[in-house]
């Protein structure tokens, strides 16, 4: 499998360890979180496989191009709008989450607006970058950060404060049926592959997925979901964790690096996950901007040979994010995240449906040209 | 001046050229004359090696039997140049060529006298092992230096002229088998479209070639090391030599090129790995440390362990202004010192650094204008900047850390983290002649990252 596909999948998994996903899963720890995780893993891995398979016949083509070629116009615009909103909201949610997180744990005296504006310049730069450069920088940032992430997770596993008894208690709830919200929450980290719809344009070879790769994706997903659900339980306690808004941050603050330059684990944890989230946000919005551009593009905005359309979308993105994120409370954000996760199946159905339509349209066209 | 312009048989072309060159006093226009044989010579005394001229042009005239023999002798001279229009002959005359007229035939012979053709000592990128002599200011000698170190029939010297006022000769040097064709095409195009009135040396040629003059990071590399040149030729890069400049331009370059010292090639694996590690940590330290100081003292003192936080706080007792002013002040101060010691002659610069660094530093701490730790940070930053082997990157980094400092001043430690990522994004988005500036060069990688349109 192409290494960039791995990057997308793993980045999305890691970034979602921290905030909403574990909170939702822990909320349902009495009501089938474990079966939900298993269920989500099966769906997530097979979705990854299906999406890659459906993209295989079209190397070097992005979804908007394919939609335009092989589907009717009205459908094409509708699908594009729906997708672009999805990606925009995903990025926006991450930004809001991290703004609140930083305000809560790193710089409590700063206003949310200032924290938000620390993202503005660089995320915008990343969104406007050439797609290929974004892929290059993603690779570098991932390679620099992942060893630290592995260290952090290993440290959390091996720390003395981790009480495995709570994990065992949580395991006893395995005999509950999966819960819809828990499944969608557990599914969200697993579908990083969907970014392929824009980046497929730059990814040429090795775009296939065999059993081995499927196994790797399944295994990393299982590991990540296990970590995100069980570790906070082990630190905070089963039955108590539900009352806590940020179970993972509290967990990370329970760990002390005795001989480290930085003693409190939470700071390394926050900053590393901030970096990866920043990358994920940039990727989300890059995709969102490309999709919006395919959806609507004004000729009036091409001034002196310079296309100002991307800037228009960026201004819109930031305007909405500032309006919403500045005044949102943590509970509202959590609810919004939950609703967003809950509508995910629709998103996946639309994605796979449109891909199948494209495949059918392409076959028809090829058949015609063969005659 | 041995001018004999009253001779009626002097060809018109020579007279015309001489007239266009006047009133400079170093034109020489003579007639060689013996037993009815006649030849006319025109050259600029200040550009021509007159001993060689005498040996190869004047003496044979008197030794050959007839003018036909002399003409064919000149015609077969190895330093003969093609004749073009008048303007180019004029430029060639200023370059040290000699125009000889025999029986309505004209010969342009290159007999340059270059006063600066010694190979120079390497001063900018010294190494312990490796070549000690660099290039020369004369382009022929520099070309010779490269040719003698890279014996491959595929090595190409593509000489051309700059179209500015100086009309200087430049040479593109590359291995035609290994070269990156896209970059070569781009460089050729940029050189053709170069539209600047005066180009002084390879230093500014490099900037003009760049396309984007306002870029912080260099997109070509200047070097004086022949081993670096050969190493780069063999990895498919293009070298531009400029006559009169002892530095060669290497293009395209990527970020990692600037972190390599040629010394790395001459050491064992582990040693060079260690020095490389040192260099990157130096780079990281000199970018991050000032910003980190501000982030930690002013925003989140609890990041470091308690003892360290207390030490920092204690050393800042009595410092009257917030940390970012302290850092800006000290950084600018250290930049003054660096700048002063670069421009001054060596004996004086030692005094400047002693007075500035030692005495002022101690006094500033005693006067409670800065903290002790700030002095340590600033000196560490200054020293680690010099770990970067190529000067231009050093300059870029010096600018960069101010930007990062600014970002951290506004947004705290999170700003530092995001700012660092921003640097990565910025570098990854930069291109040097069609080659991505910052990317990991792994095997198979290029295959997976294919080309779509746009």
PDB file of N, CA and C in Angstrom, chain A residues 48-87:
ATOM      1  N   UNK A  48     -12.065   0.836   4.631  1.00  0.00           N
ATOM      2  CA  UNK A  48     -10.775   1.231   4.071  1.00  0.00           C
ATOM      3  C   UNK A  48     -10.478   0.414   2.823  1.00  0.00           C
ATOM      4  N   UNK A  49     -10.737  -0.891   2.955  1.00  0.00           N
ATOM      5  CA  UNK A  49     -10.466  -1.796   1.847  1.00  0.00           C
ATOM      6  C   UNK A  49     -11.349  -1.448   0.646  1.00  0.00           C
ATOM      7  N   UNK A  50     -12.651  -1.209   0.928  1.00  0.00           N
ATOM      8  CA  UNK A  50     -13.592  -0.936  -0.170  1.00  0.00           C
ATOM      9  C   UNK A  50     -13.228   0.366  -0.883  1.00  0.00           C
ATOM     10  N   UNK A  51     -12.923   1.402  -0.088  1.00  0.00           N
ATOM     11  CA  UNK A  51     -12.658   2.704  -0.714  1.00  0.00           C
ATOM     12  C   UNK A  51     -11.416   2.630  -1.598  1.00  0.00           C
ATOM     13  N   UNK A  52     -10.373   1.946  -1.088  1.00  0.00           N
ATOM     14  CA  UNK A  52      -9.168   1.828  -1.914  1.00  0.00           C
ATOM     15  C   UNK A  52      -9.474   1.041  -3.179  1.00  0.00           C
ATOM     16  N   UNK A  53     -10.250  -0.021  -3.037  1.00  0.00           N
ATOM     17  CA  UNK A  53     -10.613  -0.826  -4.209  1.00  0.00           C
ATOM     18  C   UNK A  53     -11.372   0.006  -5.237  1.00  0.00           C
ATOM     19  N   UNK A  54     -12.299   0.837  -4.735  1.00  0.00           N
ATOM     20  CA  UNK A  54     -13.118   1.621  -5.654  1.00  0.00           C
ATOM     21  C   UNK A  54     -12.300   2.719  -6.339  1.00  0.00           C
ATOM     22  N   UNK A  55     -11.236   3.159  -5.696  1.00  0.00           N
ATOM     23  CA  UNK A  55     -10.398   4.187  -6.313  1.00  0.00           C
ATOM     24  C   UNK A  55      -9.346   3.602  -7.242  1.00  0.00           C
ATOM     25  N   UNK A  56      -9.159   2.311  -7.166  1.00  0.00           N
ATOM     26  CA  UNK A  56      -8.062   1.689  -7.915  1.00  0.00           C
ATOM     27  C   UNK A  56      -8.095   1.942  -9.410  1.00  0.00           C
ATOM     28  N   UNK A  57      -9.287   1.884 -10.048  1.00  0.00           N
ATOM     29  CA  UNK A  57      -9.282   2.064 -11.507  1.00  0.00           C
ATOM     30  C   UNK A  57      -8.929   3.487 -11.943  1.00  0.00           C
ATOM     31  N   UNK A  58      -8.833   4.426 -11.016  1.00  0.00           N
ATOM     32  CA  UNK A  58      -8.619   5.810 -11.418  1.00  0.00           C
ATOM     33  C   UNK A  58      -7.368   6.407 -10.784  1.00  0.00           C
ATOM     34  N   UNK A  59      -6.190   5.960 -11.160  1.00  0.00           N
ATOM     35  CA  UNK A  59      -4.997   6.538 -10.541  1.00  0.00           C
ATOM     36  C   UNK A  59      -4.803   7.981 -11.016  1.00  0.00           C
ATOM     37  N   UNK A  60      -4.395   8.845 -10.083  1.00  0.00           N
ATOM     38  CA  UNK A  60      -4.105  10.228 -10.456  1.00  0.00           C
ATOM     39  C   UNK A  60      -5.338  11.070 -10.693  1.00  0.00           C
ATOM     40  N   UNK A  61      -6.501  10.598 -10.229  1.00  0.00           N
ATOM     41  CA  UNK A  61      -7.717  11.385 -10.398  1.00  0.00           C
ATOM     42  C   UNK A  61      -8.325  11.657  -9.038  1.00  0.00           C
ATOM     43  N   UNK A  62      -8.817  12.866  -8.836  1.00  0.00           N
ATOM     44  CA  UNK A  62      -9.496  13.153  -7.575  1.00  0.00           C
ATOM     45  C   UNK A  62     -10.994  12.971  -7.762  1.00  0.00           C
ATOM     46  N   UNK A  63     -11.701  12.893  -6.626  1.00  0.00           N
ATOM     47  CA  UNK A  63     -13.132  12.620  -6.692  1.00  0.00           C
ATOM     48  C   UNK A  63     -13.905  13.683  -7.471  1.00  0.00           C
ATOM     49  N   UNK A  64     -13.661  14.982  -7.251  1.00  0.00           N
ATOM     50  CA  UNK A  64     -14.413  15.981  -8.025  1.00  0.00           C
ATOM     51  C   UNK A  64     -14.277  15.786  -9.534  1.00  0.00           C
ATOM     52  N   UNK A  65     -13.063  15.461  -9.985  1.00  0.00           N
ATOM     53  CA  UNK A  65     -12.867  15.230 -11.421  1.00  0.00           C
ATOM     54  C   UNK A  65     -13.715  14.056 -11.888  1.00  0.00           C
ATOM     55  N   UNK A  66     -13.684  12.981 -11.090  1.00  0.00           N
ATOM     56  CA  UNK A  66     -14.413  11.772 -11.474  1.00  0.00           C
ATOM     57  C   UNK A  66     -15.912  12.010 -11.481  1.00  0.00           C
ATOM     58  N   UNK A  67     -16.368  12.766 -10.459  1.00  0.00           N
ATOM     59  CA  UNK A  67     -17.799  13.056 -10.399  1.00  0.00           C
ATOM     60  C   UNK A  67     -18.229  13.820 -11.637  1.00  0.00           C
ATOM     61  N   UNK A  68     -17.370  14.763 -12.042  1.00  0.00           N
ATOM     62  CA  UNK A  68     -17.753  15.572 -13.184  1.00  0.00           C
ATOM     63  C   UNK A  68     -17.799  14.725 -14.455  1.00  0.00           C
ATOM     64  N   UNK A  69     -16.889  13.779 -14.533  1.00  0.00           N
ATOM     65  CA  UNK A  69     -16.820  12.968 -15.742  1.00  0.00           C
ATOM     66  C   UNK A  69     -17.977  11.990 -15.849  1.00  0.00           C
ATOM     67  N   UNK A  70     -18.323  11.350 -14.734  1.00  0.00           N
ATOM     68  CA  UNK A  70     -19.172  10.160 -14.851  1.00  0.00           C
ATOM     69  C   UNK A  70     -20.536  10.267 -14.196  1.00  0.00           C
ATOM     70  N   UNK A  71     -20.867  11.398 -13.573  1.00  0.00           N
ATOM     71  CA  UNK A  71     -22.180  11.463 -12.948  1.00  0.00           C
ATOM     72  C   UNK A  71     -22.923  12.689 -13.452  1.00  0.00           C
ATOM     73  N   UNK A  72     -24.275  12.669 -13.342  1.00  0.00           N
ATOM     74  CA  UNK A  72     -25.058  13.839 -13.760  1.00  0.00           C
ATOM     75  C   UNK A  72     -24.724  15.066 -12.917  1.00  0.00           C
ATOM     76  N   UNK A  73     -24.927  16.224 -13.506  1.00  0.00           N
ATOM     77  CA  UNK A  73     -24.451  17.464 -12.907  1.00  0.00           C
ATOM     78  C   UNK A  73     -25.098  17.779 -11.564  1.00  0.00           C
ATOM     79  N   UNK A  74     -26.446  17.613 -11.495  1.00  0.00           N
ATOM     80  CA  UNK A  74     -27.132  17.999 -10.258  1.00  0.00           C
ATOM     81  C   UNK A  74     -26.653  17.163  -9.082  1.00  0.00           C
ATOM     82  N   UNK A  75     -26.448  15.883  -9.342  1.00  0.00           N
ATOM     83  CA  UNK A  75     -26.005  14.978  -8.278  1.00  0.00           C
ATOM     84  C   UNK A  75     -24.597  15.346  -7.833  1.00  0.00           C
ATOM     85  N   UNK A  76     -23.792  15.607  -8.813  1.00  0.00           N
ATOM     86  CA  UNK A  76     -22.396  15.925  -8.600  1.00  0.00           C
ATOM     87  C   UNK A  76     -22.237  17.116  -7.652  1.00  0.00           C
ATOM     88  N   UNK A  77     -23.017  18.199  -7.917  1.00  0.00           N
ATOM     89  CA  UNK A  77     -22.917  19.391  -7.070  1.00  0.00           C
ATOM     90  C   UNK A  77     -23.397  19.097  -5.648  1.00  0.00           C
ATOM     91  N   UNK A  78     -24.466  18.340  -5.571  1.00  0.00           N
ATOM     92  CA  UNK A  78     -25.044  18.035  -4.264  1.00  0.00           C
ATOM     93  C   UNK A  78     -24.046  17.252  -3.402  1.00  0.00           C
ATOM     94  N   UNK A  79     -23.470  16.239  -4.035  1.00  0.00           N
ATOM     95  CA  UNK A  79     -22.515  15.392  -3.311  1.00  0.00           C
ATOM     96  C   UNK A  79     -21.318  16.217  -2.879  1.00  0.00           C
ATOM     97  N   UNK A  80     -20.828  17.074  -3.780  1.00  0.00           N
ATOM     98  CA  UNK A  80     -19.659  17.885  -3.459  1.00  0.00           C
ATOM     99  C   UNK A  80     -19.933  18.800  -2.275  1.00  0.00           C
ATOM    100  N   UNK A  81     -21.112  19.414  -2.288  1.00  0.00           N
ATOM    101  CA  UNK A  81     -21.446  20.328  -1.192  1.00  0.00           C
ATOM    102  C   UNK A  81     -21.492  19.570   0.126  1.00  0.00           C
ATOM    103  N   UNK A  82     -22.117  18.404   0.089  1.00  0.00           N
ATOM    104  CA  UNK A  82     -22.234  17.620   1.318  1.00  0.00           C
ATOM    105  C   UNK A  82     -20.856  17.227   1.839  1.00  0.00           C
ATOM    106  N   UNK A  83     -20.008  16.757   0.936  1.00  0.00           N
ATOM    107  CA  UNK A  83     -18.654  16.363   1.357  1.00  0.00           C
ATOM    108  C   UNK A  83     -17.871  17.549   1.895  1.00  0.00           C
ATOM    109  N   UNK A  84     -17.956  18.670   1.187  1.00  0.00           N
ATOM    110  CA  UNK A  84     -17.125  19.796   1.615  1.00  0.00           C
ATOM    111  C   UNK A  84     -17.562  20.289   2.990  1.00  0.00           C
ATOM    112  N   UNK A  85     -18.885  20.267   3.242  1.00  0.00           N
ATOM    113  CA  UNK A  85     -19.346  20.660   4.570  1.00  0.00           C
ATOM    114  C   UNK A  85     -18.805  19.699   5.619  1.00  0.00           C
ATOM    115  N   UNK A  86     -18.832  18.422   5.286  1.00  0.00           N
ATOM    116  CA  UNK A  86     -18.309  17.428   6.223  1.00  0.00           C
ATOM    117  C   UNK A  86     -16.865  17.710   6.590  1.00  0.00           C
ATOM    118  N   UNK A  87     -16.055  17.947   5.564  1.00  0.00           N
ATOM    119  CA  UNK A  87     -14.636  18.147   5.841  1.00  0.00           C
ATOM    120  C   UNK A  87     -14.398  19.450   6.598  1.00  0.00           C
TER     121      UNK A  87
END
